[in-house]
Amino acid sequence: MTTPAISSREAEVLDLLGEHLSNAEIAARLFISVRTVESHVSSLLRKLELPDRRALSRRSPGGTAPRPAAAPLPAPLTPFVGRAREQAELAEAVTAGRLVTAVGPGGIGKTRLALAVAARAAGDFPDGVCFADLVPVTDPGRVAAAVAAATGVGEQPGRSLDDILPAALADRRALLVLDNCEQVREGVAPFLERLLTACPGLHVLATSRARLMVPFERVFPVPPLSRVGGGRSEAASLFLERAAAVGRAPDPAEYDHVTALCERLDGMALAIELAAARWSTLGLDGLTAGLSDQLRILAGGPRADGRHRSVRAVLDWSHDLLAPEDRALLRRVSVFVVPFTAQAAAEVAGFAPLDPAAVADGLGRLAEQSLLTVTPSAGGTRYHALETIRQYGAERLAGTGELGGVRGRHLAWSLAAAAALAEDAAVAGGSPLGPQSAPQGGAAWRVRFDAVADDLRAALAWAAGLPEHRADAHRLARALASCAFARNLLGEAQQRHEQAARLAADDADAAAALRQAAGVAGCRRLGDDMYRLHRAAGEASRRAGDPAAAARDLAAAATVAYRFSSTFERIPEAAEARALLDEARGQAAAGGDPAAEAALALAEAAVVADAFGAVQGDADNSAADTVAAAERAVDLALRAGDAVARSAALDALSGAQSWAGDPFAAAAAARHRLGLLDRAGAAAPAATHELVDALAMAAATAIGTGELPQARDWGERLAGRPLLAEVGDHATSWLLVADALAGRADDVLATSPRFLDAWERTGRQRSFSLGPAAAAVAMVHGLRADRGARTAWLATADRAGAEDDHRHGHGAVFDSIVLLHHGDPAAALERTAPEPEAVWKWVCWVWLHWYAALRAEAAVLAGHPEAAARTAAARDLVTGNPVATALADRAQALLDGDPQRLLATADAFTAAGCPYQAARTLLLAGGRHAADGAAALDALGLRTGTTGPAAAH
């Protein structure tokens, strides 16, 4: 049987799976939607006959090992034995019910049964099966993060995972397996209730030692293995299979003894497997004798559950058969919550009576006795214990008095691992303007982080509660925050920075951590959190006796209220921001600190002069005063020598100059920001936030000055930022606009699915950049005379952006281009009826030149009596803008009836990177040039035939 052919796009997806990228990161890299990536992954699994995403990553040309956080189903190393009836009943229950909880004591076999049932039921769930092991989750609040990793759902700026997951999974018909829910049951229950209510096609199979107490939960008690049938029973079959795997299988004559042994173990799967692991060395007599002794010892114990007595008996007996050094190793490695390496075990467990050099041999012996399992990984062999055995080891550890010492060594190992990861991420991250196509650190770094992240979290949770380890916990929280940020786990990065602030020994350190948290909140587009955290940093600085720092922090909070007002749920009122500014001035009065003066100047430009055009700003401010305030902020930031402060001040200047009607100065300031950040070479949260904003503003202002190739370059960089992988609408917005204005229809149609998919998945947000992007796609469909698609995208534009902006700014520009394309200059003239100066300055900012030039052309083609005056005014206004100048020159040539000057504008458009307008010029020239224009439009992906003015509407 031949393997079905893999398409070129599927090959690209397969290659990126080898880099351990999420679906959203692959979508960002390839400029396609997340849904399209999911479709390609499903197709690859089917064509290559592979079981899961991990296998695909290994099949990839660049694949090395599975990405631990995103495995659909683990692949057990031993075959599943028996439980035919339970499999059928549980599979039926899972298919029929929304939430089924397989309940039973530790060691009964819940996980293996759940995996077998999930594999069996996979065909009933078109969107697949995902597996999340909650053993490493120590904080009930991180249940959502574990499920997000399992389902391939990433974080999105401006939203919490509790909001993202229901939206992302709402239309999926999938099965989610949640294993080991009992330890975080208080987090699982409310999470599942919210998730299942919002996701009607999602089914959940949970395993737990106790029911979850969730409405509509169906409980499935997992019984012991059946002992009916003697040597052919389920319990005996499991023993025989496992015994054969480690040596000689029992002879048929010994089956009665095997049956009796399994009966004494109450059919407990784990107990049977542990006993079978000893078969080759002890034989049935030794096994029976050992268990008999243990059962007599345990007979008077307080354990009420006979099944637990069986597991305890085997574990106690297996433990006592170990050499003292191996007993110590088993209990000490119980502090690891995820698979660990021999080197890590040596560092944590390698002290007297253990020789660190002998730890690797000890791990091998424990694996031979089925007390540890072996897992291959990119970083070498890893070991881990089943949860029941790990808990047993932890109990033994607590009973020896070693618990504090071993956990302390685990904490030290975690600190070293986190510090090394953070340092490597910083080195690999380099300049924030470095390689745009790869996340920080690369695939190898991400695999390393994922392999230890849960142990770092567990060590932090333990240390944070102990005063004697508070300083270590503070260090670990800071390192884990840096690593989480590099891994694009922005929600956790902010959480850890805030945790570091709470653990800080002094208020100055707390303030520093809060500033970092504010930077991450900015990357997440959470204005409320940025505002709260900068204010909290100001209070901490005040308590630390540092008035200059307090002034900077309070001024930053006031600036955020205006600069990022569109990212707030509750926008601070003007009076509140001014009060903060007054507080900041009071703190700085004693100072003369350059950084504080720069922060105050920026806050004054934002709050008093409204340089950023805030939602709550005053539209009547003097443009000249606003520019002067922003220039002062830039000068003071330069003196302070802070690249991030200078970038923010330049952003204010760019906004003020747009307001003043000087798009060239605005674009120059935006470019200056990028150069500054590039030279700074920092990748901290605040600098990263500045960079993303600077790329967007550079692309937008370049569009305003007609520099389409440059706008496209910056738009492409923005689209490739790993930070924006989960928000493809924001990432691709200016790239869509640049390509649409240039007329690259095929590129727009290729990118637009990623935009629309992300916009819908992230809750259909509104933004100054989303409306123009949607309207740009609508324009392309209008040029192609696809009325249905145009109508749908115009509806998206109405919901994604501001109404006034669409009416008077980008909407007027894009609509006019379509109307002129289809020969309806009268409608285009009506669409641009207001004088440019009559349209509110903030609405038209980057659209001013386009608006004026298209308005002139519409007047000429419609025979308007003021066509000459409008064209002359437009030519004066747009001087220096290559595209708008060519538009105005074309209008003048049409007005004068000058064919040579008209054709000259085609060359000007081509030189300016606007092939659509060059082709349109040839159509307007008519005659033999019209055929060349039609061919050029075809090459761009635009239909040349028109259906009259109606096609534009």
PDB file of C-alpha atoms in Angstrom, residues 230-353:
ATOM      1  CA  GLY A 230      -8.377 -18.802  36.958  1.00  0.00           C
ATOM      2  CA  GLY A 231      -5.212 -18.650  34.907  1.00  0.00           C
ATOM      3  CA  ARG A 232      -7.105 -17.003  32.069  1.00  0.00           C
ATOM      4  CA  SER A 233      -8.581 -14.227  34.185  1.00  0.00           C
ATOM      5  CA  GLU A 234      -7.774 -10.577  33.572  1.00  0.00           C
ATOM      6  CA  ALA A 235      -5.642 -10.360  36.698  1.00  0.00           C
ATOM      7  CA  ALA A 236      -3.686 -13.522  35.889  1.00  0.00           C
ATOM      8  CA  SER A 237      -3.246 -12.458  32.258  1.00  0.00           C
ATOM      9  CA  LEU A 238      -1.694  -9.176  33.395  1.00  0.00           C
ATOM     10  CA  PHE A 239       0.697 -11.004  35.715  1.00  0.00           C
ATOM     11  CA  LEU A 240       1.693 -13.465  33.013  1.00  0.00           C
ATOM     12  CA  GLU A 241       2.292 -10.757  30.413  1.00  0.00           C
ATOM     13  CA  ARG A 242       4.417  -8.619  32.722  1.00  0.00           C
ATOM     14  CA  ALA A 243       6.338 -11.581  34.100  1.00  0.00           C
ATOM     15  CA  ALA A 244       7.168 -12.735  30.593  1.00  0.00           C
ATOM     16  CA  ALA A 245       8.443  -9.238  29.776  1.00  0.00           C
ATOM     17  CA  VAL A 246      11.070  -9.372  32.552  1.00  0.00           C
ATOM     18  CA  GLY A 247      12.156 -13.027  32.208  1.00  0.00           C
ATOM     19  CA  ARG A 248      10.631 -16.483  32.120  1.00  0.00           C
ATOM     20  CA  ALA A 249       6.859 -16.723  31.883  1.00  0.00           C
ATOM     21  CA  PRO A 250       5.197 -19.011  34.478  1.00  0.00           C
ATOM     22  CA  ASP A 251       4.431 -22.512  33.299  1.00  0.00           C
ATOM     23  CA  PRO A 252       0.770 -23.539  32.930  1.00  0.00           C
ATOM     24  CA  ALA A 253       1.274 -25.755  35.961  1.00  0.00           C
ATOM     25  CA  GLU A 254       1.904 -22.636  37.996  1.00  0.00           C
ATOM     26  CA  TYR A 255      -1.256 -20.815  36.899  1.00  0.00           C
ATOM     27  CA  ASP A 256      -3.190 -21.822  40.020  1.00  0.00           C
ATOM     28  CA  HIS A 257      -0.497 -20.221  42.163  1.00  0.00           C
ATOM     29  CA  VAL A 258      -0.629 -17.115  39.969  1.00  0.00           C
ATOM     30  CA  THR A 259      -4.395 -16.984  40.419  1.00  0.00           C
ATOM     31  CA  ALA A 260      -4.054 -17.274  44.190  1.00  0.00           C
ATOM     32  CA  LEU A 261      -1.436 -14.564  44.234  1.00  0.00           C
ATOM     33  CA  CYS A 262      -3.637 -12.191  42.215  1.00  0.00           C
ATOM     34  CA  GLU A 263      -6.516 -12.952  44.547  1.00  0.00           C
ATOM     35  CA  ARG A 264      -4.389 -11.970  47.531  1.00  0.00           C
ATOM     36  CA  LEU A 265      -3.584  -8.715  45.713  1.00  0.00           C
ATOM     37  CA  ASP A 266      -7.320  -8.032  45.253  1.00  0.00           C
ATOM     38  CA  GLY A 267      -6.867  -7.628  41.496  1.00  0.00           C
ATOM     39  CA  MET A 268      -5.068  -4.304  41.914  1.00  0.00           C
ATOM     40  CA  ALA A 269      -3.255  -3.607  38.634  1.00  0.00           C
ATOM     41  CA  LEU A 270      -0.290  -1.771  40.142  1.00  0.00           C
ATOM     42  CA  ALA A 271       0.219  -4.394  42.840  1.00  0.00           C
ATOM     43  CA  ILE A 272       0.137  -7.170  40.231  1.00  0.00           C
ATOM     44  CA  GLU A 273       2.646  -5.389  38.001  1.00  0.00           C
ATOM     45  CA  LEU A 274       5.043  -4.801  40.886  1.00  0.00           C
ATOM     46  CA  ALA A 275       4.800  -8.406  41.974  1.00  0.00           C
ATOM     47  CA  ALA A 276       5.353  -9.639  38.421  1.00  0.00           C
ATOM     48  CA  ALA A 277       8.514  -7.534  38.195  1.00  0.00           C
ATOM     49  CA  ARG A 278       9.968  -9.736  40.995  1.00  0.00           C
ATOM     50  CA  TRP A 279       8.936 -13.037  39.427  1.00  0.00           C
ATOM     51  CA  SER A 280      12.172 -13.685  37.589  1.00  0.00           C
ATOM     52  CA  THR A 281      14.291 -13.348  40.746  1.00  0.00           C
ATOM     53  CA  LEU A 282      12.012 -14.663  43.504  1.00  0.00           C
ATOM     54  CA  GLY A 283       9.635 -17.088  41.814  1.00  0.00           C
ATOM     55  CA  LEU A 284       6.153 -17.796  43.103  1.00  0.00           C
ATOM     56  CA  ASP A 285       7.327 -19.198  46.421  1.00  0.00           C
ATOM     57  CA  GLY A 286       9.344 -16.116  47.200  1.00  0.00           C
ATOM     58  CA  LEU A 287       6.525 -13.812  46.113  1.00  0.00           C
ATOM     59  CA  THR A 288       3.972 -15.670  48.202  1.00  0.00           C
ATOM     60  CA  ALA A 289       6.191 -15.755  51.249  1.00  0.00           C
ATOM     61  CA  GLY A 290       7.049 -12.105  50.998  1.00  0.00           C
ATOM     62  CA  LEU A 291       3.445 -11.018  50.622  1.00  0.00           C
ATOM     63  CA  SER A 292       2.303 -13.277  53.439  1.00  0.00           C
ATOM     64  CA  ASP A 293       4.748 -11.672  55.818  1.00  0.00           C
ATOM     65  CA  GLN A 294       3.718  -8.200  54.813  1.00  0.00           C
ATOM     66  CA  LEU A 295       0.014  -8.944  55.028  1.00  0.00           C
ATOM     67  CA  ARG A 296       0.419 -10.268  58.533  1.00  0.00           C
ATOM     68  CA  ILE A 297       2.273  -7.130  59.526  1.00  0.00           C
ATOM     69  CA  LEU A 298      -0.415  -4.940  58.000  1.00  0.00           C
ATOM     70  CA  ALA A 299      -3.399  -6.909  59.251  1.00  0.00           C
ATOM     71  CA  GLY A 300      -3.923  -4.752  62.293  1.00  0.00           C
ATOM     72  CA  GLY A 301      -3.316  -1.461  60.541  1.00  0.00           C
ATOM     73  CA  PRO A 302      -5.800   1.420  60.425  1.00  0.00           C
ATOM     74  CA  ARG A 303      -6.277   1.289  56.647  1.00  0.00           C
ATOM     75  CA  ALA A 304      -9.961   0.618  56.035  1.00  0.00           C
ATOM     76  CA  ASP A 305      -9.793   0.066  52.268  1.00  0.00           C
ATOM     77  CA  GLY A 306      -8.665  -3.438  51.434  1.00  0.00           C
ATOM     78  CA  ARG A 307      -7.585  -2.360  47.980  1.00  0.00           C
ATOM     79  CA  HIS A 308      -5.289   0.249  49.432  1.00  0.00           C
ATOM     80  CA  ARG A 309      -3.920  -2.428  51.785  1.00  0.00           C
ATOM     81  CA  SER A 310      -3.020  -4.529  48.752  1.00  0.00           C
ATOM     82  CA  VAL A 311      -1.080  -1.727  47.060  1.00  0.00           C
ATOM     83  CA  ARG A 312       0.523  -0.690  50.311  1.00  0.00           C
ATOM     84  CA  ALA A 313       1.508  -4.258  50.991  1.00  0.00           C
ATOM     85  CA  VAL A 314       3.239  -4.649  47.649  1.00  0.00           C
ATOM     86  CA  LEU A 315       4.887  -1.245  47.869  1.00  0.00           C
ATOM     87  CA  ASP A 316       6.127  -1.894  51.414  1.00  0.00           C
ATOM     88  CA  TRP A 317       7.355  -5.295  50.411  1.00  0.00           C
ATOM     89  CA  SER A 318       9.021  -4.043  47.202  1.00  0.00           C
ATOM     90  CA  HIS A 319      10.607  -1.220  49.161  1.00  0.00           C
ATOM     91  CA  ASP A 320      11.974  -3.503  51.871  1.00  0.00           C
ATOM     92  CA  LEU A 321      13.537  -5.811  49.287  1.00  0.00           C
ATOM     93  CA  LEU A 322      15.638  -2.930  47.988  1.00  0.00           C
ATOM     94  CA  ALA A 323      19.177  -2.256  49.129  1.00  0.00           C
ATOM     95  CA  PRO A 324      19.366   0.675  51.579  1.00  0.00           C
ATOM     96  CA  GLU A 325      20.897   2.916  48.935  1.00  0.00           C
ATOM     97  CA  ASP A 326      18.078   2.185  46.486  1.00  0.00           C
ATOM     98  CA  ARG A 327      15.463   2.839  49.176  1.00  0.00           C
ATOM     99  CA  ALA A 328      17.008   6.236  49.788  1.00  0.00           C
ATOM    100  CA  LEU A 329      17.064   6.953  46.072  1.00  0.00           C
ATOM    101  CA  LEU A 330      13.409   5.974  45.600  1.00  0.00           C
ATOM    102  CA  ARG A 331      12.171   8.243  48.351  1.00  0.00           C
ATOM    103  CA  ARG A 332      14.438  11.161  47.411  1.00  0.00           C
ATOM    104  CA  VAL A 333      13.513  11.260  43.723  1.00  0.00           C
ATOM    105  CA  SER A 334       9.837  11.491  44.752  1.00  0.00           C
ATOM    106  CA  VAL A 335      10.319  15.272  44.924  1.00  0.00           C
ATOM    107  CA  PHE A 336      10.435  15.377  41.100  1.00  0.00           C
ATOM    108  CA  VAL A 337       6.933  15.858  39.661  1.00  0.00           C
ATOM    109  CA  VAL A 338       7.869  15.263  36.011  1.00  0.00           C
ATOM    110  CA  PRO A 339      10.401  12.956  34.312  1.00  0.00           C
ATOM    111  CA  PHE A 340      13.952  13.727  35.414  1.00  0.00           C
ATOM    112  CA  THR A 341      17.452  12.928  34.186  1.00  0.00           C
ATOM    113  CA  ALA A 342      20.091  10.914  35.980  1.00  0.00           C
ATOM    114  CA  GLN A 343      22.156  14.081  36.390  1.00  0.00           C
ATOM    115  CA  ALA A 344      19.259  15.886  38.077  1.00  0.00           C
ATOM    116  CA  ALA A 345      18.701  12.895  40.366  1.00  0.00           C
ATOM    117  CA  ALA A 346      22.394  12.878  41.291  1.00  0.00           C
ATOM    118  CA  GLU A 347      22.269  16.559  42.248  1.00  0.00           C
ATOM    119  CA  VAL A 348      19.141  16.202  44.350  1.00  0.00           C
ATOM    120  CA  ALA A 349      19.465  12.688  45.805  1.00  0.00           C
ATOM    121  CA  GLY A 350      23.224  12.085  45.653  1.00  0.00           C
ATOM    122  CA  PHE A 351      24.290  12.521  49.271  1.00  0.00           C
ATOM    123  CA  ALA A 352      25.118  10.044  52.045  1.00  0.00           C
ATOM    124  CA  PRO A 353      24.512   7.177  52.085  1.00  0.00           C
TER     125      PRO A 353
END
